[in-house]
Every structure is written in C-alpha cells, then in structure tokens.
Amino acid sequence: MLKQYNADRIGLILSGGGARAAYQVGVLRAIANILPKDACSPFHIISGTSAGALNAASLASHAHRLRTGVRILEHVWKNISSDQVYVPQSGNLLGSASSLVLSMVAGKPDSPPLSLLDNTPLASLLSRVLKLERIQGNIDKGFLDALSITASAYSSGESVSFYQGIKGLKDWSGPHRVGRRADIKLQHLLASSAIPVLFPATQIENQYYGDGAVRQLAPTSTAIHLGARRILAIGVSGNRLKKPSNEESSSGVENEAVGELAIPTTPSTPDSAPEAPSLSQIIGHILNSAFVDTLENDLEFLRHMNEVLPYVPEHIKEQAEFPMHEVDLLEISPTKELNLLAAKHYDELPKTMSRYVKGSSSGTLLSLVLFEKGFCTDLMKLGFEDAMEKEQSIAQFFKH
C-alpha cells in the first residue's frame, strides 16, 4: 500500500548514542501500533546518525511495511549482546589510549585506525540483518523519498550527510556541513556509528569518517534539505536532571551533575579531597556533549524560528539557503535518566570491559557500550511507554 498520509513530507530523525538507540525501537513500535496494521512507513525522509543510522537503514529497507521493519529491529535489539558489536583491542586501556592520542597528534592518515574497541562483529551483524539493496527499490516504488546517514569527516571537520533518494534532490553545503548523494553501503553505517576513541574510523573513498554526532550542529537540517516539512525526532539523551527529593536531602545524599549524569555522591567535608574522575568518566563526559546537546538545542532553535518566521520579509526568505517555512515538530525523548538506568544493569557488562568502564558511576560511557539484553529491553520498554503517553499527539501528527 502506497503512502496514504498526504500532506507535507514527513521526516524522521534518529539521533545517536550507542546502545541508547534501543529506546528508538520502543518508540517506533508504539507508532506502528497506533497506525493502521498494514501501513507502510509514514516517513518520506529518514535521517539517521550514529547508532540511529543503523535503525534508520533498517526502516528504509522495509519502508513498504512499517510493522515488519519494527519487528526486525525488535528481534535484533532483544537478542543483542556486546560480543555481537565489539571486542576489546588487545592490551590495556592506558596503553591503547596513549597510542590513540599519539597517533592523533602525529596526524598519520595512512596509519591503521586506532581505537579502544574493535567493531568487526558489528560489521558482521549488519551484513546479516540489513537488506540495503532494498532501499533503492522502495524509493523507486514511492515508499520512501530519501534515506540520509550522517558521518563526520576527520580531515575536513565537516558533517557529511550521505543520502540516497529520488531524482531531483541536490547536494548542498553549509557551515561545516554538506549533503552528498551516495548509494548507502555498510561503510556509511560503520562510519556514522564509529564513536570517537571507542570505535575505529572508517574509510570512504579517500577520507576517514567517524561518528556522525560529532560536529553535527544542526541535526534537523538534513531532513529539511531533503524536503521534510514536518519532523518527528526521537532523542536518546534522557537529559532531564532533577532536583534532590526531600528523602534524598534528609538522608544527606546529593545529586551531583556530571554532564547529563546525576550520580549519588556523599557530601564532601572541608577536610576531604574530591575524588578525581576516572578515565572512563572523562571520556564519557567528552562524548556527552556530542550525543546529548545538539538535537535538543537544534529543536529549540527550530521552535524559535517557527515563532519569528511570520515576521520575516518575503525577500529575505527567498534569499535563504533553503526554503524558509514553519516546520511542524513532534519530539519524543526519554522521561528517565538513561545513565541511571544503565547503572542498574552494570553487572551485565562483560568482564573484559571492566578495564574500560570503572564502576556504574561511569554513566555516559556505560550507556553507550552496554549492548546487553536487559538494558536494551528496558530501553525499548521505556520508549514504548513514553510514546504511548503521546498517543493522541502521534495520531494527530500523522493525520495532518
């Protein structure tokens, strides 16, 4: 059945965040339940970044039937395990990290990509479960306008959105970001999901690329360039810090914010020295800025743009980089702290990873690499519940 949802082109944005991407599958399951049982994908443009790119590619390859695509994703994430995604590189963490930093400082593009983890198992998994050759067929049959996969070019520092889509779409360029037509292959997915330091960069043509969330300052711009006039964005940050409850305050425990993470800490006394952060906490804190803030900030900017557009003169709109018009937004994001949820599943982490993630307090890093059934199942459950709380808004969004 071809798309019955008329109106303007609908874009789906799936952001990055390692294992957190399982949350997106729960949201998609709820959407599939809300829409008619035999519905094809309601999304004309699907834009994926980092681990969200893997979900995006799977949806695009099953755009002819939404529920089938979602069920396949559910099966993969329900049966996931870390050894299907990565294996630690040989040697200890400090040695690997030192080699990685030295190679980056030396700037040797011809050297083998270094990382703390080897994602060869992920390449094998994606080769088995994804049918990327079906994407063009779905485009030709009218089930999909475009799929975009965003990666970061290490040599130029640009955010590159590789897109496969209908005829008439044109490449674009903007501040630190470009759009480039391509046949989406396994390399694009591996590049987009190559979390810096953790996974090796991936070579595409004559450049090395890493995780698409890095330097992606405007995640919504790709979908808009490709024709989206309404956008459903599924975030994975869970960036909802809460003030200490009365119970926590009375017990003498405070919540100390580290990036997006709120971790229970014992209040220090004037005579006690603060505990130095572990290397895993430092890495997690750095990665946090790439995976958390950009989508939320971009959506907020887009909302402000919607408010001021009625006051923008027409001749200014005509000179803009792309057509300026109001973009209808629907955002679904975690209502719980994903770092704290990950901490509850710390015991699922493979023992070989204990040298990388020191204790459950390394929340951001833990939530990125915890590709285990318990954590991912809880993420999908949370995504489903959060989406069903917005059932009426979702139904209305697709009835426009």
Short mmCIF file of C-alpha atoms in Angstrom, two decimals:
data_model
loop_
_atom_site.label_atom_id
_atom_site.label_comp_id
_atom_site.label_asym_id
_atom_site.label_seq_id
_atom_site.Cartn_x
_atom_site.Cartn_y
_atom_site.Cartn_z
CA MET A 1 0.00 0.00 0.00
CA LEU A 2 1.45 3.36 -1.01
CA LYS A 3 1.59 6.20 1.47
CA GLN A 4 -1.86 7.34 2.48
CA TYR A 5 -0.56 10.22 4.61
CA ASN A 6 -0.87 13.10 2.33
CA ALA A 7 0.14 16.35 3.09
CA ASP A 8 3.60 17.61 3.57
CA ARG A 9 6.66 15.45 3.59
CA ILE A 10 7.33 13.84 6.96
CA GLY A 11 10.88 13.42 8.20
CA LEU A 12 12.07 11.04 10.92
CA ILE A 13 15.23 11.93 12.82
CA LEU A 14 17.00 9.18 14.76
CA SER A 15 19.88 10.56 16.79
CA GLY A 16 22.94 8.73 18.05
CA GLY A 17 24.11 7.30 21.31
CA GLY A 18 25.41 3.73 21.13
CA ALA A 19 23.22 1.23 22.96
CA ARG A 20 20.75 4.01 23.80
CA ALA A 21 19.37 3.64 20.27
CA ALA A 22 17.31 0.71 21.56
CA TYR A 23 14.99 3.37 23.01
CA GLN A 24 14.09 4.42 19.47
CA VAL A 25 12.82 0.93 18.67
CA GLY A 26 10.33 1.10 21.53
CA VAL A 27 9.02 4.43 20.22
CA LEU A 28 8.74 3.01 16.69
CA ARG A 29 6.84 0.01 18.00
CA ALA A 30 4.29 2.35 19.60
CA ILE A 31 3.95 4.30 16.34
CA ALA A 32 3.40 1.05 14.43
CA ASN A 33 0.67 0.11 16.92
CA ILE A 34 -1.03 3.49 16.60
CA LEU A 35 -1.07 3.49 12.78
CA PRO A 36 -3.11 1.00 10.71
CA LYS A 37 -1.84 -2.56 10.90
CA ASP A 38 -0.90 -2.84 7.22
CA ALA A 39 0.57 0.67 6.93
CA CYS A 40 3.76 1.33 5.08
CA SER A 41 6.27 3.64 6.67
CA PRO A 42 4.72 7.09 7.09
CA PHE A 43 8.15 8.72 6.83
CA HIS A 44 9.14 10.22 3.49
CA ILE A 45 12.62 11.13 4.71
CA ILE A 46 14.54 9.08 7.27
CA SER A 47 17.66 10.67 8.73
CA GLY A 48 19.93 8.63 10.97
CA THR A 49 23.08 9.45 12.91
CA SER A 50 25.44 7.18 14.85
CA ALA A 51 23.58 4.13 16.19
CA GLY A 52 20.39 5.82 14.98
CA ALA A 53 21.75 5.35 11.46
CA LEU A 54 21.53 1.57 11.88
CA ASN A 55 17.87 1.79 12.85
CA ALA A 56 17.25 4.25 10.01
CA ALA A 57 18.74 1.95 7.39
CA SER A 58 16.67 -0.98 8.59
CA LEU A 59 13.45 1.07 8.46
CA ALA A 60 14.30 2.31 4.96
CA SER A 61 14.86 -1.24 3.71
CA HIS A 62 11.36 -2.17 4.99
CA ALA A 63 9.58 1.07 4.10
CA HIS A 64 6.87 -0.96 2.33
CA ARG A 65 5.61 -2.27 5.68
CA LEU A 66 6.32 -0.43 8.92
CA ARG A 67 5.46 -3.26 11.34
CA THR A 68 7.79 -5.70 9.60
CA GLY A 69 10.67 -3.25 9.85
CA VAL A 70 9.99 -2.58 13.51
CA ARG A 71 9.67 -6.29 14.39
CA ILE A 72 13.05 -6.99 12.81
CA LEU A 73 14.62 -4.21 14.85
CA GLU A 74 12.95 -5.53 18.00
CA HIS A 75 14.32 -9.01 17.36
CA VAL A 76 17.85 -7.68 16.89
CA TRP A 77 17.83 -5.46 19.99
CA LYS A 78 16.12 -8.05 22.20
CA ASN A 79 18.82 -10.57 21.40
CA ILE A 80 21.79 -8.22 21.32
CA SER A 81 24.99 -8.83 23.23
CA SER A 82 28.19 -6.84 23.38
CA ASP A 83 30.20 -9.54 21.62
CA GLN A 84 27.93 -9.02 18.58
CA VAL A 85 29.02 -5.38 18.45
CA TYR A 86 32.64 -5.15 19.60
CA VAL A 87 35.60 -6.87 21.19
CA PRO A 88 38.23 -5.01 23.25
CA GLN A 89 41.52 -4.40 21.48
CA SER A 90 44.50 -6.25 22.89
CA GLY A 91 46.50 -4.50 25.58
CA ASN A 92 45.40 -2.40 28.50
CA LEU A 93 43.26 0.73 28.43
CA LEU A 94 46.09 3.12 29.24
CA GLY A 95 48.33 1.71 26.53
CA SER A 96 45.58 1.79 23.91
CA ALA A 97 44.54 5.30 24.88
CA SER A 98 48.16 6.51 24.78
CA SER A 99 48.71 5.03 21.31
CA LEU A 100 45.46 6.57 20.11
CA VAL A 101 46.36 10.04 21.37
CA LEU A 102 49.88 9.83 19.93
CA SER A 103 48.55 8.78 16.52
CA MET A 104 46.10 11.69 16.53
CA VAL A 105 48.86 14.16 17.44
CA ALA A 106 51.19 12.73 14.80
CA GLY A 107 48.42 13.01 12.20
CA LYS A 108 49.33 9.98 10.09
CA PRO A 109 46.37 9.43 7.73
CA ASP A 110 47.91 6.28 6.29
CA SER A 111 48.23 4.57 9.66
CA PRO A 112 45.68 1.89 10.60
CA PRO A 113 42.74 3.43 12.51
CA LEU A 114 43.23 3.01 16.25
CA SER A 115 40.53 2.59 18.85
CA LEU A 116 39.85 1.02 22.20
CA LEU A 117 37.32 -1.40 20.72
CA ASP A 118 37.17 -3.46 17.55
CA ASN A 119 33.76 -3.26 15.83
CA THR A 120 34.33 -6.10 13.38
CA PRO A 121 31.47 -8.09 14.99
CA LEU A 122 29.10 -5.18 14.29
CA ALA A 123 30.01 -5.25 10.60
CA SER A 124 29.21 -8.96 10.53
CA LEU A 125 25.88 -8.43 12.33
CA LEU A 126 24.79 -5.65 9.98
CA SER A 127 25.72 -7.70 6.94
CA ARG A 128 23.39 -10.46 8.14
CA VAL A 129 20.35 -8.44 9.21
CA LEU A 130 20.25 -5.47 6.83
CA LYS A 131 18.99 -5.63 3.26
CA LEU A 132 20.45 -2.39 1.99
CA GLU A 133 19.84 -3.36 -1.64
CA ARG A 134 16.09 -2.95 -0.99
CA ILE A 135 16.38 0.75 -0.24
CA GLN A 136 16.51 1.87 -3.87
CA GLY A 137 13.59 -0.39 -4.72
CA ASN A 138 11.48 1.26 -2.02
CA ILE A 139 12.49 4.67 -3.37
CA ASP A 140 11.56 3.68 -6.91
CA LYS A 141 8.17 2.34 -5.76
CA GLY A 142 7.32 5.53 -3.88
CA PHE A 143 7.56 4.19 -0.34
CA LEU A 144 10.49 6.49 0.51
CA ASP A 145 11.87 9.80 -0.73
CA ALA A 146 15.28 9.63 0.88
CA LEU A 147 17.48 8.00 3.49
CA SER A 148 20.38 10.01 4.90
CA ILE A 149 23.27 8.78 7.00
CA THR A 150 25.48 11.41 8.64
CA ALA A 151 29.16 10.93 9.45
CA SER A 152 31.98 13.26 10.45
CA ALA A 153 34.98 13.71 8.15
CA TYR A 154 38.13 13.73 10.24
CA SER A 155 40.31 15.53 7.70
CA SER A 156 37.93 18.40 6.90
CA GLY A 157 35.93 18.51 10.12
CA GLU A 158 32.71 18.63 8.12
CA SER A 159 29.47 16.89 8.98
CA VAL A 160 28.68 14.91 5.83
CA SER A 161 25.17 13.64 5.17
CA PHE A 162 25.25 10.84 2.62
CA TYR A 163 21.80 10.49 1.10
CA GLN A 164 20.10 8.08 -1.27
CA GLY A 165 16.86 9.37 -2.71
CA ILE A 166 14.52 10.31 -5.51
CA LYS A 167 15.65 12.18 -8.58
CA GLY A 168 15.71 15.93 -8.24
CA LEU A 169 17.37 16.08 -4.84
CA LYS A 170 20.53 18.15 -4.99
CA ASP A 171 23.73 18.19 -2.96
CA TRP A 172 24.11 21.10 -0.57
CA SER A 173 26.73 22.80 1.53
CA GLY A 174 26.56 25.00 4.60
CA PRO A 175 28.74 25.99 7.54
CA HIS A 176 30.70 22.83 8.41
CA ARG A 177 28.10 20.55 6.80
CA VAL A 178 27.47 19.13 3.35
CA GLY A 179 25.00 16.78 1.70
CA ARG A 180 26.29 14.24 -0.80
CA ARG A 181 24.33 11.74 -2.88
CA ALA A 182 25.51 8.14 -2.48
CA ASP A 183 24.33 4.55 -2.55
CA ILE A 184 24.16 3.74 1.15
CA LYS A 185 26.53 0.88 1.96
CA LEU A 186 27.80 -0.87 5.06
CA GLN A 187 30.76 1.51 5.24
CA HIS A 188 28.46 4.51 5.68
CA LEU A 189 26.76 2.88 8.66
CA LEU A 190 30.04 1.86 10.27
CA ALA A 191 31.42 5.36 9.78
CA SER A 192 28.35 7.05 11.22
CA SER A 193 28.41 4.82 14.32
CA ALA A 194 32.18 4.97 14.92
CA ILE A 195 32.15 6.64 18.35
CA PRO A 196 35.45 8.54 18.70
CA VAL A 197 38.11 6.76 20.73
CA LEU A 198 35.87 3.71 21.18
CA PHE A 199 35.49 2.52 17.57
CA PRO A 200 37.89 2.86 14.62
CA ALA A 201 37.32 5.44 11.91
CA THR A 202 36.01 4.07 8.60
CA GLN A 203 37.43 4.95 5.21
CA ILE A 204 35.02 6.06 2.47
CA GLU A 205 36.76 6.89 -0.77
CA ASN A 206 39.79 8.99 0.21
CA GLN A 207 38.73 10.13 3.69
CA TYR A 208 38.30 8.67 7.15
CA TYR A 209 34.99 9.24 8.88
CA GLY A 210 33.79 8.91 12.45
CA ASP A 211 30.58 9.20 14.42
CA GLY A 212 28.05 11.50 12.81
CA ALA A 213 27.06 13.10 16.10
CA VAL A 214 30.43 14.86 16.27
CA ARG A 215 30.14 18.42 14.90
CA GLN A 216 26.55 17.81 13.82
CA LEU A 217 25.36 21.20 14.97
CA ALA A 218 22.00 21.09 13.19
CA PRO A 219 20.59 17.53 13.09
CA THR A 220 17.27 18.68 11.62
CA SER A 221 18.84 20.50 8.66
CA THR A 222 19.47 17.31 6.66
CA ALA A 223 15.82 16.24 6.72
CA ILE A 224 14.73 19.78 5.83
CA HIS A 225 17.17 19.93 2.91
CA LEU A 226 15.70 16.66 1.65
CA GLY A 227 12.18 18.05 1.70
CA ALA A 228 10.74 17.38 5.16
CA ARG A 229 8.05 19.84 6.19
CA ARG A 230 7.10 18.03 9.37
CA ILE A 231 9.59 16.30 11.62
CA LEU A 232 9.31 13.58 14.24
CA ALA A 233 12.52 13.46 16.26
CA ILE A 234 13.38 10.62 18.63
CA GLY A 235 16.11 11.67 21.04
CA VAL A 236 18.08 9.40 23.33
CA SER A 237 19.66 11.77 25.80
CA GLY A 238 17.37 11.46 28.80
CA ASN A 239 18.79 14.84 29.75
CA ARG A 240 16.25 15.60 32.46
CA LEU A 241 18.16 16.39 35.62
CA LYS A 242 16.03 16.56 38.72
CA LYS A 243 16.49 18.37 41.97
CA PRO A 244 17.15 16.20 45.01
CA SER A 245 14.00 14.85 46.57
CA ASN A 246 13.13 15.55 50.20
CA GLU A 247 14.07 11.99 51.02
CA GLU A 248 17.48 12.34 49.40
CA SER A 249 18.11 15.65 51.13
CA SER A 250 17.16 14.30 54.53
CA SER A 251 19.45 11.31 54.10
CA GLY A 252 22.43 13.56 53.41
CA VAL A 253 22.81 12.42 49.79
CA GLU A 254 23.11 14.94 46.99
CA ASN A 255 22.84 14.63 43.24
CA GLU A 256 25.99 15.83 41.55
CA ALA A 257 25.55 16.62 37.85
CA VAL A 258 28.30 15.40 35.59
CA GLY A 259 27.28 16.25 32.05
CA GLU A 260 23.85 14.67 31.72
CA LEU A 261 24.53 12.23 34.54
CA ALA A 262 23.16 12.65 38.03
CA ILE A 263 25.10 10.31 40.31
CA PRO A 264 24.58 9.92 44.04
CA THR A 265 27.58 11.17 45.95
CA THR A 266 28.41 11.53 49.60
CA PRO A 267 28.80 15.22 50.50
CA SER A 268 32.41 16.18 50.99
CA THR A 269 33.66 17.87 54.10
CA PRO A 270 36.10 20.79 54.19
CA ASP A 271 38.92 18.40 55.12
CA SER A 272 38.17 15.77 52.44
CA ALA A 273 39.67 15.95 48.97
CA PRO A 274 37.33 15.41 45.98
CA GLU A 275 37.77 12.12 44.18
CA ALA A 276 39.49 12.51 40.84
CA PRO A 277 37.40 11.36 37.84
CA SER A 278 38.38 8.10 36.20
CA LEU A 279 39.47 7.97 32.56
CA SER A 280 36.14 6.38 31.63
CA GLN A 281 34.28 9.26 33.29
CA ILE A 282 36.39 11.80 31.42
CA ILE A 283 35.78 10.07 28.09
CA GLY A 284 32.08 9.81 28.87
CA HIS A 285 31.91 13.49 29.79
CA ILE A 286 33.53 14.47 26.48
CA LEU A 287 31.25 12.20 24.44
CA ASN A 288 28.24 13.50 26.33
CA SER A 289 28.45 16.87 24.58
CA ALA A 290 28.31 15.17 21.18
CA PHE A 291 25.41 12.84 21.92
CA VAL A 292 23.18 14.92 24.15
CA ASP A 293 23.02 18.60 23.46
CA THR A 294 22.94 19.00 19.67
CA LEU A 295 19.47 17.61 18.87
CA GLU A 296 17.83 19.29 21.85
CA ASN A 297 19.45 22.63 21.05
CA ASP A 298 18.57 22.34 17.35
CA LEU A 299 14.93 21.57 18.08
CA GLU A 300 14.77 24.54 20.42
CA PHE A 301 16.27 26.75 17.71
CA LEU A 302 13.73 25.44 15.19
CA ARG A 303 10.87 26.24 17.57
CA HIS A 304 12.14 29.80 17.91
CA MET A 305 12.40 30.05 14.12
CA ASN A 306 8.77 28.96 13.79
CA GLU A 307 7.82 31.82 16.11
CA VAL A 308 9.68 34.53 14.20
CA LEU A 309 9.05 33.35 10.61
CA PRO A 310 5.75 35.25 10.27
CA TYR A 311 7.72 38.47 10.79
CA VAL A 312 10.49 37.73 8.25
CA PRO A 313 10.15 39.75 5.00
CA GLU A 314 9.50 37.67 1.89
CA HIS A 315 12.64 38.85 0.07
CA ILE A 316 14.76 37.56 2.98
CA LYS A 317 13.04 34.18 2.81
CA GLU A 318 13.76 33.96 -0.92
CA GLN A 319 17.50 34.51 -0.34
CA ALA A 320 17.77 31.81 2.33
CA GLU A 321 19.92 28.69 1.96
CA PHE A 322 16.76 26.57 1.64
CA PRO A 323 13.03 27.41 1.64
CA MET A 324 12.05 29.09 4.88
CA HIS A 325 8.74 27.91 6.27
CA GLU A 326 7.32 26.69 9.52
CA VAL A 327 8.31 23.14 10.40
CA ASP A 328 5.83 21.10 12.41
CA LEU A 329 7.72 19.32 15.19
CA LEU A 330 6.98 16.33 17.39
CA GLU A 331 9.71 15.22 19.78
CA ILE A 332 9.77 12.01 21.79
CA SER A 333 12.62 11.60 24.24
CA PRO A 334 13.31 9.59 27.41
CA THR A 335 11.45 10.56 30.55
CA LYS A 336 14.06 8.80 32.69
CA GLU A 337 17.79 9.26 33.10
CA LEU A 338 19.34 6.69 30.77
CA ASN A 339 22.65 6.82 32.62
CA LEU A 340 20.96 5.82 35.85
CA LEU A 341 19.06 3.09 34.03
CA ALA A 342 22.36 1.82 32.63
CA ALA A 343 23.88 1.81 36.12
CA LYS A 344 21.21 -0.66 37.25
CA HIS A 345 22.44 -3.06 34.56
CA TYR A 346 26.16 -2.64 35.21
CA ASP A 347 26.50 -6.31 36.15
CA GLU A 348 25.60 -7.23 32.55
CA LEU A 349 28.77 -5.58 31.30
CA PRO A 350 31.28 -8.19 30.07
CA LYS A 351 34.18 -8.67 32.47
CA THR A 352 36.61 -7.83 29.68
CA MET A 353 35.13 -4.32 29.67
CA SER A 354 35.76 -3.64 33.37
CA ARG A 355 39.10 -2.05 32.49
CA TYR A 356 37.27 0.43 30.26
CA VAL A 357 34.27 1.25 32.44
CA LYS A 358 35.20 1.60 36.08
CA GLY A 359 32.06 1.11 38.11
CA SER A 360 28.46 2.04 37.47
CA SER A 361 29.21 5.71 38.11
CA SER A 362 30.72 5.98 34.60
CA GLY A 363 27.17 6.51 33.39
CA THR A 364 27.57 8.08 29.95
CA LEU A 365 30.21 5.65 28.74
CA LEU A 366 28.32 2.71 30.25
CA SER A 367 25.08 3.64 28.48
CA LEU A 368 26.94 3.85 25.16
CA VAL A 369 28.61 0.42 25.28
CA LEU A 370 26.10 -1.66 27.26
CA PHE A 371 24.76 -3.65 24.32
CA GLU A 372 23.12 -6.27 26.52
CA LYS A 373 19.61 -7.74 26.56
CA GLY A 374 18.49 -6.44 29.95
CA PHE A 375 19.46 -2.83 29.37
CA CYS A 376 18.25 -2.73 25.77
CA THR A 377 14.94 -4.38 26.64
CA ASP A 378 14.34 -1.81 29.39
CA LEU A 379 15.17 0.96 26.92
CA MET A 380 12.64 -0.37 24.41
CA LYS A 381 10.03 -0.65 27.14
CA LEU A 382 10.66 2.94 28.18
CA GLY A 383 10.46 4.13 24.57
CA PHE A 384 7.15 2.35 24.06
CA GLU A 385 5.69 3.79 27.26
CA ASP A 386 6.89 7.32 26.52
CA ALA A 387 5.39 7.19 23.02
CA MET A 388 2.07 5.77 24.17
CA GLU A 389 1.82 8.66 26.63
CA LYS A 390 1.74 10.84 23.49
CA GLU A 391 -0.64 8.58 21.56
CA GLN A 392 -3.08 11.36 20.71
CA SER A 393 -0.31 13.72 19.60
CA ILE A 394 1.21 11.00 17.40
CA ALA A 395 -2.12 10.11 15.81
CA GLN A 396 -2.82 13.78 15.15
CA PHE A 397 0.66 14.30 13.72
CA PHE A 398 0.07 11.70 11.01
CA LYS A 399 -3.50 12.85 10.24
CA HIS A 400 -2.39 16.31 9.08
#
